[in-house]
Short mmCIF file of C-alpha atoms in Angstrom, two decimals:
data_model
loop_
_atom_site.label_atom_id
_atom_site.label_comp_id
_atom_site.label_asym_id
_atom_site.label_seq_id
_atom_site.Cartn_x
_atom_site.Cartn_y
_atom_site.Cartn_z
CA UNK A 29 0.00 0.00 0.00
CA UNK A 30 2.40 2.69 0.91
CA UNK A 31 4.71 1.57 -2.83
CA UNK A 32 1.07 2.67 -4.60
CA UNK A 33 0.90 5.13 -2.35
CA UNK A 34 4.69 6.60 -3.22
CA UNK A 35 3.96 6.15 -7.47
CA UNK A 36 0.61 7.99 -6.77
CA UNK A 37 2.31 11.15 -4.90
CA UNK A 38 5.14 11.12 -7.31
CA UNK A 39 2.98 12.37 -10.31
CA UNK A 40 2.34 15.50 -9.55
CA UNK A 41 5.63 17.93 -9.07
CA UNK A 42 5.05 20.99 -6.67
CA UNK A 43 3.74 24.13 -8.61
CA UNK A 44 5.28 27.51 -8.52
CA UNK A 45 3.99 30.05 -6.31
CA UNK A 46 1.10 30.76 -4.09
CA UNK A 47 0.37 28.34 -2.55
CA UNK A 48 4.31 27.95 -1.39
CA UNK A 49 5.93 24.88 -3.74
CA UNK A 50 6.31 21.67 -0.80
CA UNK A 51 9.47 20.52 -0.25
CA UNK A 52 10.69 18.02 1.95
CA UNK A 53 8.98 15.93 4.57
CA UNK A 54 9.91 17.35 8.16
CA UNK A 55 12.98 15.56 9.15
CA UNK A 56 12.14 12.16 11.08
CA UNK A 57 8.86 12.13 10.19
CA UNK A 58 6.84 9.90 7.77
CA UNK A 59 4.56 10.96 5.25
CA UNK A 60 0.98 10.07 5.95
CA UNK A 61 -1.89 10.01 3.69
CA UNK A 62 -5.04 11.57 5.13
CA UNK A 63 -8.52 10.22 4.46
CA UNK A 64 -10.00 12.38 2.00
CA UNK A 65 -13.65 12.65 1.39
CA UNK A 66 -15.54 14.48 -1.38
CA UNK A 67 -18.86 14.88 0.39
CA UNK A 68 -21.87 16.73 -1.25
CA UNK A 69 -23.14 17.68 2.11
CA UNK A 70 -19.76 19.02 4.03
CA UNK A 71 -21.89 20.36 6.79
CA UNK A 72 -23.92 17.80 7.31
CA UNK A 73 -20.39 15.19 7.51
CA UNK A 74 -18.87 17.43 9.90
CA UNK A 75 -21.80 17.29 12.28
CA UNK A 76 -21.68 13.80 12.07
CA UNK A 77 -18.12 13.45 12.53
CA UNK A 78 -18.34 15.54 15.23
CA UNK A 79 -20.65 13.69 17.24
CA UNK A 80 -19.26 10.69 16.71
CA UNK A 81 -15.94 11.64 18.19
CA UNK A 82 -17.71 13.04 21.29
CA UNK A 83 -19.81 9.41 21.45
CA UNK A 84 -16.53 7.66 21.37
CA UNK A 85 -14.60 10.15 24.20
CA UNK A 86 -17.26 9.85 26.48
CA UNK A 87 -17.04 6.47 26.68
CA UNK A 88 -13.57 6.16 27.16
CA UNK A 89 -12.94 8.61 29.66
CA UNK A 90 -16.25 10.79 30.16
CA UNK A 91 -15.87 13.68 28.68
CA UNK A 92 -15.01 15.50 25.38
CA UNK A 93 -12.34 17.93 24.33
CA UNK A 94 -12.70 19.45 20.97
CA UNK A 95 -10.40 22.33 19.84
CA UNK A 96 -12.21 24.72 17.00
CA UNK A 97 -11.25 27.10 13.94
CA UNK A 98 -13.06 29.71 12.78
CA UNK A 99 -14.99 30.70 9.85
CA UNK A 100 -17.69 28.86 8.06
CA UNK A 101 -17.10 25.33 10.67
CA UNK A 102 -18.60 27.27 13.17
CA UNK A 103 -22.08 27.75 10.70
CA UNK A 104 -21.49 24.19 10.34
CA UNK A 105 -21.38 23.08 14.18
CA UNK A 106 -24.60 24.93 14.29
CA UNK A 107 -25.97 21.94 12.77
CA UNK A 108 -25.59 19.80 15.52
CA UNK A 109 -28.24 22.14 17.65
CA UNK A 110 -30.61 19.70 16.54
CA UNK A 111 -29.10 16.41 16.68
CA UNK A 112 -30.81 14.61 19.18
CA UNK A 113 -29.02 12.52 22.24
CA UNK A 114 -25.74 14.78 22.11
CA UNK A 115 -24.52 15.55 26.05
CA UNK A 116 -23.86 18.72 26.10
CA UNK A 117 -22.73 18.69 29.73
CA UNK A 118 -19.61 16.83 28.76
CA UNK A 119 -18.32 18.77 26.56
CA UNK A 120 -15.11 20.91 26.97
CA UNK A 121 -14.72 23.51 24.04
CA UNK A 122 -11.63 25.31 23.25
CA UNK A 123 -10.10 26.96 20.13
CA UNK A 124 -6.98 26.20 17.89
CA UNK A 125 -6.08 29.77 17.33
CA UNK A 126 -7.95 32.96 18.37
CA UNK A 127 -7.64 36.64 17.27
CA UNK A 128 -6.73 39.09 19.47
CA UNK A 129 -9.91 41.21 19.62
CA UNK A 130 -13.18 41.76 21.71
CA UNK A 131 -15.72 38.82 21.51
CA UNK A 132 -17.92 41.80 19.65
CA UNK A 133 -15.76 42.26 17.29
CA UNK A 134 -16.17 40.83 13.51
CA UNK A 135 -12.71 38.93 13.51
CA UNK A 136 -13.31 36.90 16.80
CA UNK A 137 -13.30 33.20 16.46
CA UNK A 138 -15.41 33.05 19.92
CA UNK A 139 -17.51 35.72 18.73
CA UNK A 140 -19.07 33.72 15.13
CA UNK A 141 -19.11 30.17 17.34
CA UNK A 142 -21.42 32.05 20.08
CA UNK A 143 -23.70 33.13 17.55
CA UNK A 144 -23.89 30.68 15.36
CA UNK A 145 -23.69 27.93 17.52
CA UNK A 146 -22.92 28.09 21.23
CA UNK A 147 -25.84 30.35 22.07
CA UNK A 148 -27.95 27.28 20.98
CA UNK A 149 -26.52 24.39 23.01
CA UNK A 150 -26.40 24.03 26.66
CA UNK A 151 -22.53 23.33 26.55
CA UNK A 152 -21.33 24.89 30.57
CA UNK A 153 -20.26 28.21 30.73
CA UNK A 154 -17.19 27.21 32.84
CA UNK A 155 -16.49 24.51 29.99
CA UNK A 156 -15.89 27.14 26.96
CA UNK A 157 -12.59 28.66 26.83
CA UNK A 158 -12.83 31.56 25.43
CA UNK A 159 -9.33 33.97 25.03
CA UNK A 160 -9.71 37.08 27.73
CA UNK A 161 -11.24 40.34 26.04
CA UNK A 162 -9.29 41.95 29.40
CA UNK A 163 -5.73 41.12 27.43
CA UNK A 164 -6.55 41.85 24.01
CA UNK A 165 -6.32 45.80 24.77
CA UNK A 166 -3.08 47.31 22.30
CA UNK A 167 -1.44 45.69 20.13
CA UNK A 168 2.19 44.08 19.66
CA UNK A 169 4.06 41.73 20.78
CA UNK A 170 3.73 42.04 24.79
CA UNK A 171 -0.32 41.94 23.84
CA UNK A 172 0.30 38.38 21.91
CA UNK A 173 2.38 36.81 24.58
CA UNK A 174 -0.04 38.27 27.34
CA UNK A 175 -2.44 36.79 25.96
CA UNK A 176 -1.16 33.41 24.86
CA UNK A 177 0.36 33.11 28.35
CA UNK A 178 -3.06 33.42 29.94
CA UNK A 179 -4.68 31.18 27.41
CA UNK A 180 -2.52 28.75 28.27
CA UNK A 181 -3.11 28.77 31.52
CA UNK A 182 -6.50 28.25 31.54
CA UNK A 183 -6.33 25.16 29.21
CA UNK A 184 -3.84 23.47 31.48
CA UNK A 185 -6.87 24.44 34.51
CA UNK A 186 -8.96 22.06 32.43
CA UNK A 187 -8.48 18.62 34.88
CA UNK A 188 -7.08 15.63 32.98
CA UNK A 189 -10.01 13.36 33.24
CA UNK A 190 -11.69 15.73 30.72
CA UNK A 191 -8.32 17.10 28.91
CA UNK A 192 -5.80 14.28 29.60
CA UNK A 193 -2.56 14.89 28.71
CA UNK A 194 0.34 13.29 27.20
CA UNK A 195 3.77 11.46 28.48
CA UNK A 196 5.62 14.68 27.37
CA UNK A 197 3.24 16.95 29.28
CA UNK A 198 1.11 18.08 26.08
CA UNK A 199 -2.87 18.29 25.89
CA UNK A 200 -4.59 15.52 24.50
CA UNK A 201 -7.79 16.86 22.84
CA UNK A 202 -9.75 14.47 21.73
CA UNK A 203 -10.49 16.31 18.41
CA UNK A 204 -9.04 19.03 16.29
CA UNK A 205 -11.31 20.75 13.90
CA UNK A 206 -9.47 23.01 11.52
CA UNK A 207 -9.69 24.64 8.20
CA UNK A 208 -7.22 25.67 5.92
CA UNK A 209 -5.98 28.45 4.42
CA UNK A 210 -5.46 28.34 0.54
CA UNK A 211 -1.51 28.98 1.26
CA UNK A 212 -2.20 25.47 3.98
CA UNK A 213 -1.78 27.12 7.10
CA UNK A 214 -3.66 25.55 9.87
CA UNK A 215 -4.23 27.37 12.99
CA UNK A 216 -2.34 30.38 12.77
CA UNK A 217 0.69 28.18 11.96
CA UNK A 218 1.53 30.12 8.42
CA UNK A 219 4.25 28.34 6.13
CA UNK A 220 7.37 29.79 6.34
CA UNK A 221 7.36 31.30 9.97
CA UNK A 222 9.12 30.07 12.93
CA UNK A 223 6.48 29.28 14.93
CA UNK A 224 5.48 26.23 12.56
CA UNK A 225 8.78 24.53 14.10
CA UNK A 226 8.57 25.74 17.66
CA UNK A 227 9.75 22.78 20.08
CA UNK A 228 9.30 24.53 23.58
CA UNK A 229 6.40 22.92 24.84
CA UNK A 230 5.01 25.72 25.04
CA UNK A 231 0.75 24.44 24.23
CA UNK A 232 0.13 28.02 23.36
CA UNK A 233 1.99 30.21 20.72
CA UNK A 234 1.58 34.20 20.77
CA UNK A 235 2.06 35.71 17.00
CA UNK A 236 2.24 39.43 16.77
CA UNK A 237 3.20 39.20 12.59
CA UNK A 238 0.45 37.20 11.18
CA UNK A 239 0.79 37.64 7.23
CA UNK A 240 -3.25 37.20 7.48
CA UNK A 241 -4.34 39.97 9.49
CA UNK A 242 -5.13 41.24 12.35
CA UNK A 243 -1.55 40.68 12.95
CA UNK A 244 -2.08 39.78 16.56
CA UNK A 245 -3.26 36.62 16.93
CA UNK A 246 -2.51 33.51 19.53
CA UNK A 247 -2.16 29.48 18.29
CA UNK A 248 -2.26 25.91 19.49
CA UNK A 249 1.54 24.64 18.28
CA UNK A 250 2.07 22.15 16.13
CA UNK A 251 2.90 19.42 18.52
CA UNK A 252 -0.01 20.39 20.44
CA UNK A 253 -2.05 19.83 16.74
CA UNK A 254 -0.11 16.33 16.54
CA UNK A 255 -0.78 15.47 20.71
CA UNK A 256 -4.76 14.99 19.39
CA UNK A 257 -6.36 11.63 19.42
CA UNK A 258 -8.13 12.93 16.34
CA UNK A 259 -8.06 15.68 13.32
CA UNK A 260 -10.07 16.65 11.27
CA UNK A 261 -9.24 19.28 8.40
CA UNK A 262 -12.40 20.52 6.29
CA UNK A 263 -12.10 22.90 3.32
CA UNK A 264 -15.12 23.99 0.83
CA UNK A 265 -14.61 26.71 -1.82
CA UNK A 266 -12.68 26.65 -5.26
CA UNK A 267 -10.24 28.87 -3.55
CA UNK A 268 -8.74 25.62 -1.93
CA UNK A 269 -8.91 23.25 -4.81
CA UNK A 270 -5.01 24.38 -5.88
CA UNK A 271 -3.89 24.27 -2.15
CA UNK A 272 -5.31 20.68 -1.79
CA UNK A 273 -3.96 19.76 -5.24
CA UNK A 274 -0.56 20.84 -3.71
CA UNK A 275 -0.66 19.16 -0.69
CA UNK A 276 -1.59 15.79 -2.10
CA UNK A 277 1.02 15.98 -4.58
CA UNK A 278 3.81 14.63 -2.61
CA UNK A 279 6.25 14.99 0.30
CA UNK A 280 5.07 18.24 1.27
CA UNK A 281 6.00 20.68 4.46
CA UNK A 282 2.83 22.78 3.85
CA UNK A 283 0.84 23.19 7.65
CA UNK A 284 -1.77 21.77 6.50
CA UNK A 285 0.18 18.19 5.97
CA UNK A 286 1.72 18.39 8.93
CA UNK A 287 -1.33 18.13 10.73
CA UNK A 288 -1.28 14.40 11.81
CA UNK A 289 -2.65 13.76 15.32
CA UNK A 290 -1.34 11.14 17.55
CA UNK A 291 -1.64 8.22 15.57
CA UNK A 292 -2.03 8.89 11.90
CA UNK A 293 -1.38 4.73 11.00
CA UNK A 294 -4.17 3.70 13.36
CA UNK A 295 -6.67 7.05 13.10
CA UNK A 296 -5.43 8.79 9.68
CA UNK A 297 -6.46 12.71 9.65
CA UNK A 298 -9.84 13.53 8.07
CA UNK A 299 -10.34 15.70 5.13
CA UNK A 300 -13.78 17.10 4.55
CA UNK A 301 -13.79 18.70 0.78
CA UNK A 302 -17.11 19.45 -1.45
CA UNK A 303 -16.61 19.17 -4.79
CA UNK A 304 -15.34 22.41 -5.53
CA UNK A 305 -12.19 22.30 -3.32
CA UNK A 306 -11.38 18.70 -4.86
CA UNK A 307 -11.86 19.84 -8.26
CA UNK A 308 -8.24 19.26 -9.45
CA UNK A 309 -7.00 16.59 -7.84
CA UNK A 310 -6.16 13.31 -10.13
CA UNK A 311 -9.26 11.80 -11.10
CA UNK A 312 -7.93 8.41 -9.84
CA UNK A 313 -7.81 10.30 -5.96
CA UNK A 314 -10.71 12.15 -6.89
CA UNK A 315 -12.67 9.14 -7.87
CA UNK A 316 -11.78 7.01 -4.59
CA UNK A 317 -12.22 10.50 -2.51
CA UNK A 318 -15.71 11.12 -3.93
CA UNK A 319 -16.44 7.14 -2.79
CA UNK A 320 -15.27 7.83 0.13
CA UNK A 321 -17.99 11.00 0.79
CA UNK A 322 -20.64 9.41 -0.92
CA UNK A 323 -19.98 6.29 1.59
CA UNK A 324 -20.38 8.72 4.96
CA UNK A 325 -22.92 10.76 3.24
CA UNK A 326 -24.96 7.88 3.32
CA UNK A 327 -23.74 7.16 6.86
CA UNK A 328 -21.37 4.56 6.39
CA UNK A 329 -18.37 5.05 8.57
CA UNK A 330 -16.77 1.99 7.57
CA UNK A 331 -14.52 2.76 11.11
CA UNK A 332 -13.38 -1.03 12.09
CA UNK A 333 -14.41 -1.72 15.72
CA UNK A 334 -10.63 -2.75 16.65
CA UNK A 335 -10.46 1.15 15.87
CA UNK A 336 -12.84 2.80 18.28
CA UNK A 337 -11.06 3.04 20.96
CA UNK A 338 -9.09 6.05 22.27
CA UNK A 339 -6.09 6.61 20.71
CA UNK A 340 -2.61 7.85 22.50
#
């Protein structure tokens, strides 16, 4: 599987400019393919998924972590308002990267998930973790790290039997939801700045240069991203079709690839595309992709049983 796998990535040959061309694999670690799904109802597939992931953390240990992007998966969560026999109560609801701005303001993550979704679940107060308006007065560099600091802190008040954590210290969330950018950043982890290879250990990364503004903005790291028992990336829009084309095309250090979670053999990361941001991938990917969407569309997981358990 991973010889096929090789020939397949080989075909395609990074493309010049925006998105940035990939270029090698991070050193010591393995390419992994993610499971890509062309879905004709994205939102609909990423409420599922969702819930699913909760189901399965609250049986292993009792409660769920999720970590959140912005933008339209917040429209999409709102879906899940309705889903019937979700427990609220147990879930713990953080974000991957935040802006720093007032929860009233158009560019905060918080802000578009309270309207569009939190106001209409009875998730605890005391269980969302939202960044502090209090910090997010000025703007630089001592306003990032502030900020960042204090986010951090809160997320490592979150007790382990709801946010365990790993053997090196690192939050385990039990699921990542993230979009993409069409240059592949993740988070606020752009390609090309340091942060993207920050080792500290730090869980929470202040940037005070975002290329995408506002410029001030705070960030789960990447090891952080890859401490998660799950991921999930989900991208709609021809303005990520060349992006995914990109990333797919072989070894690759876009953010976006690097975005692996724990276990990527056992629990591969999930990409959610509609047709529009697969539209130029090879038709041989595209075909088994579009399988794969039309196969949880329909409500087939196809998840082996040996699989459901949590993974570390």
């Amino acid at each position: 599987l991973e010889s096929k796998l090789a020939r397949a990535l080989s075909l395609l040959a990074p493309a010049p400019g925006p998105p940035q061309p990939c270029a090698s694999q991070a050193a010591g670690m393995a390419p992994a393919a993610p499971a890509v799904e062309i879905c004709e109802k994205p939102a609909d597939r990423v409420a599922a998924l969702v819930a699913q992931a909760a189901d399965r953390a609250i049986g292993a240990h009792g409660a769920f972590s999720i970590a959140i992007a912005g933008g339209s998966l917040v429209n999409m969560l709102g879906a899940m308002a309705d889903m019937p026999s979700v427990d609220w109560s147990k879930w713990h609801v953080a974000w991957v990267d935040e802006r720093c701005v007032a929860h009233s303001h158009s560019d905060s993550n918080f802000g578009a998930a309270r309207a569009a979704w939190l106001s209409k679940v009875p998730i605890p107060a005391d269980q969302i973790y939202a960044i502090s308006e209090r910090l997010c007065e000025g703007s630089g560099e001592s306003m990032a790290t502030k900020s960042a600091e204090e986010y951090e802190q809160r997320l490592r008040g979150i007790p382990e039997a709801a946010l365990p954590r790993t053997a090196a210290g690192l939050p385990a969330f039990d699921l990542l939801l993230l979009g993409f950018g069409p240059d592949g950043h993740v988070c606020s982890l752009f390609p090309g700045h340091p942060l993207l290879g920050d080792e500290s250990g730090r869980w929470v990364l202040p940037i005070w240069d975002s290329p995408k503004p506002p410029a001030e903005r705070i960030t789960l790291s990447m090891p952080v991203v890859n401490a998660a028992s799950e991921v999930a990336l989900v991208g709609t829009g021809s303005g990520k079709a060349e992006v995914v084309k990109t990333a797919l095309a072989g070894e690759c250090d876009l953010p976006m690839v690097k975005a692996l979670g724990a276990a990527p053999a056992l629990r591969p990361p999930v990409w959610v595309l509609d047709a529009a941001a697969g539209a130029l991938l090879p038709e041989g990917l595209a075909a088994a992709a579009r399988k794969r969407g039309a196969a949880r569309d329909a409500g087939d997981e196809g998840v082996p049983k040996a699989k459901e358990k949590r993974l570390r």
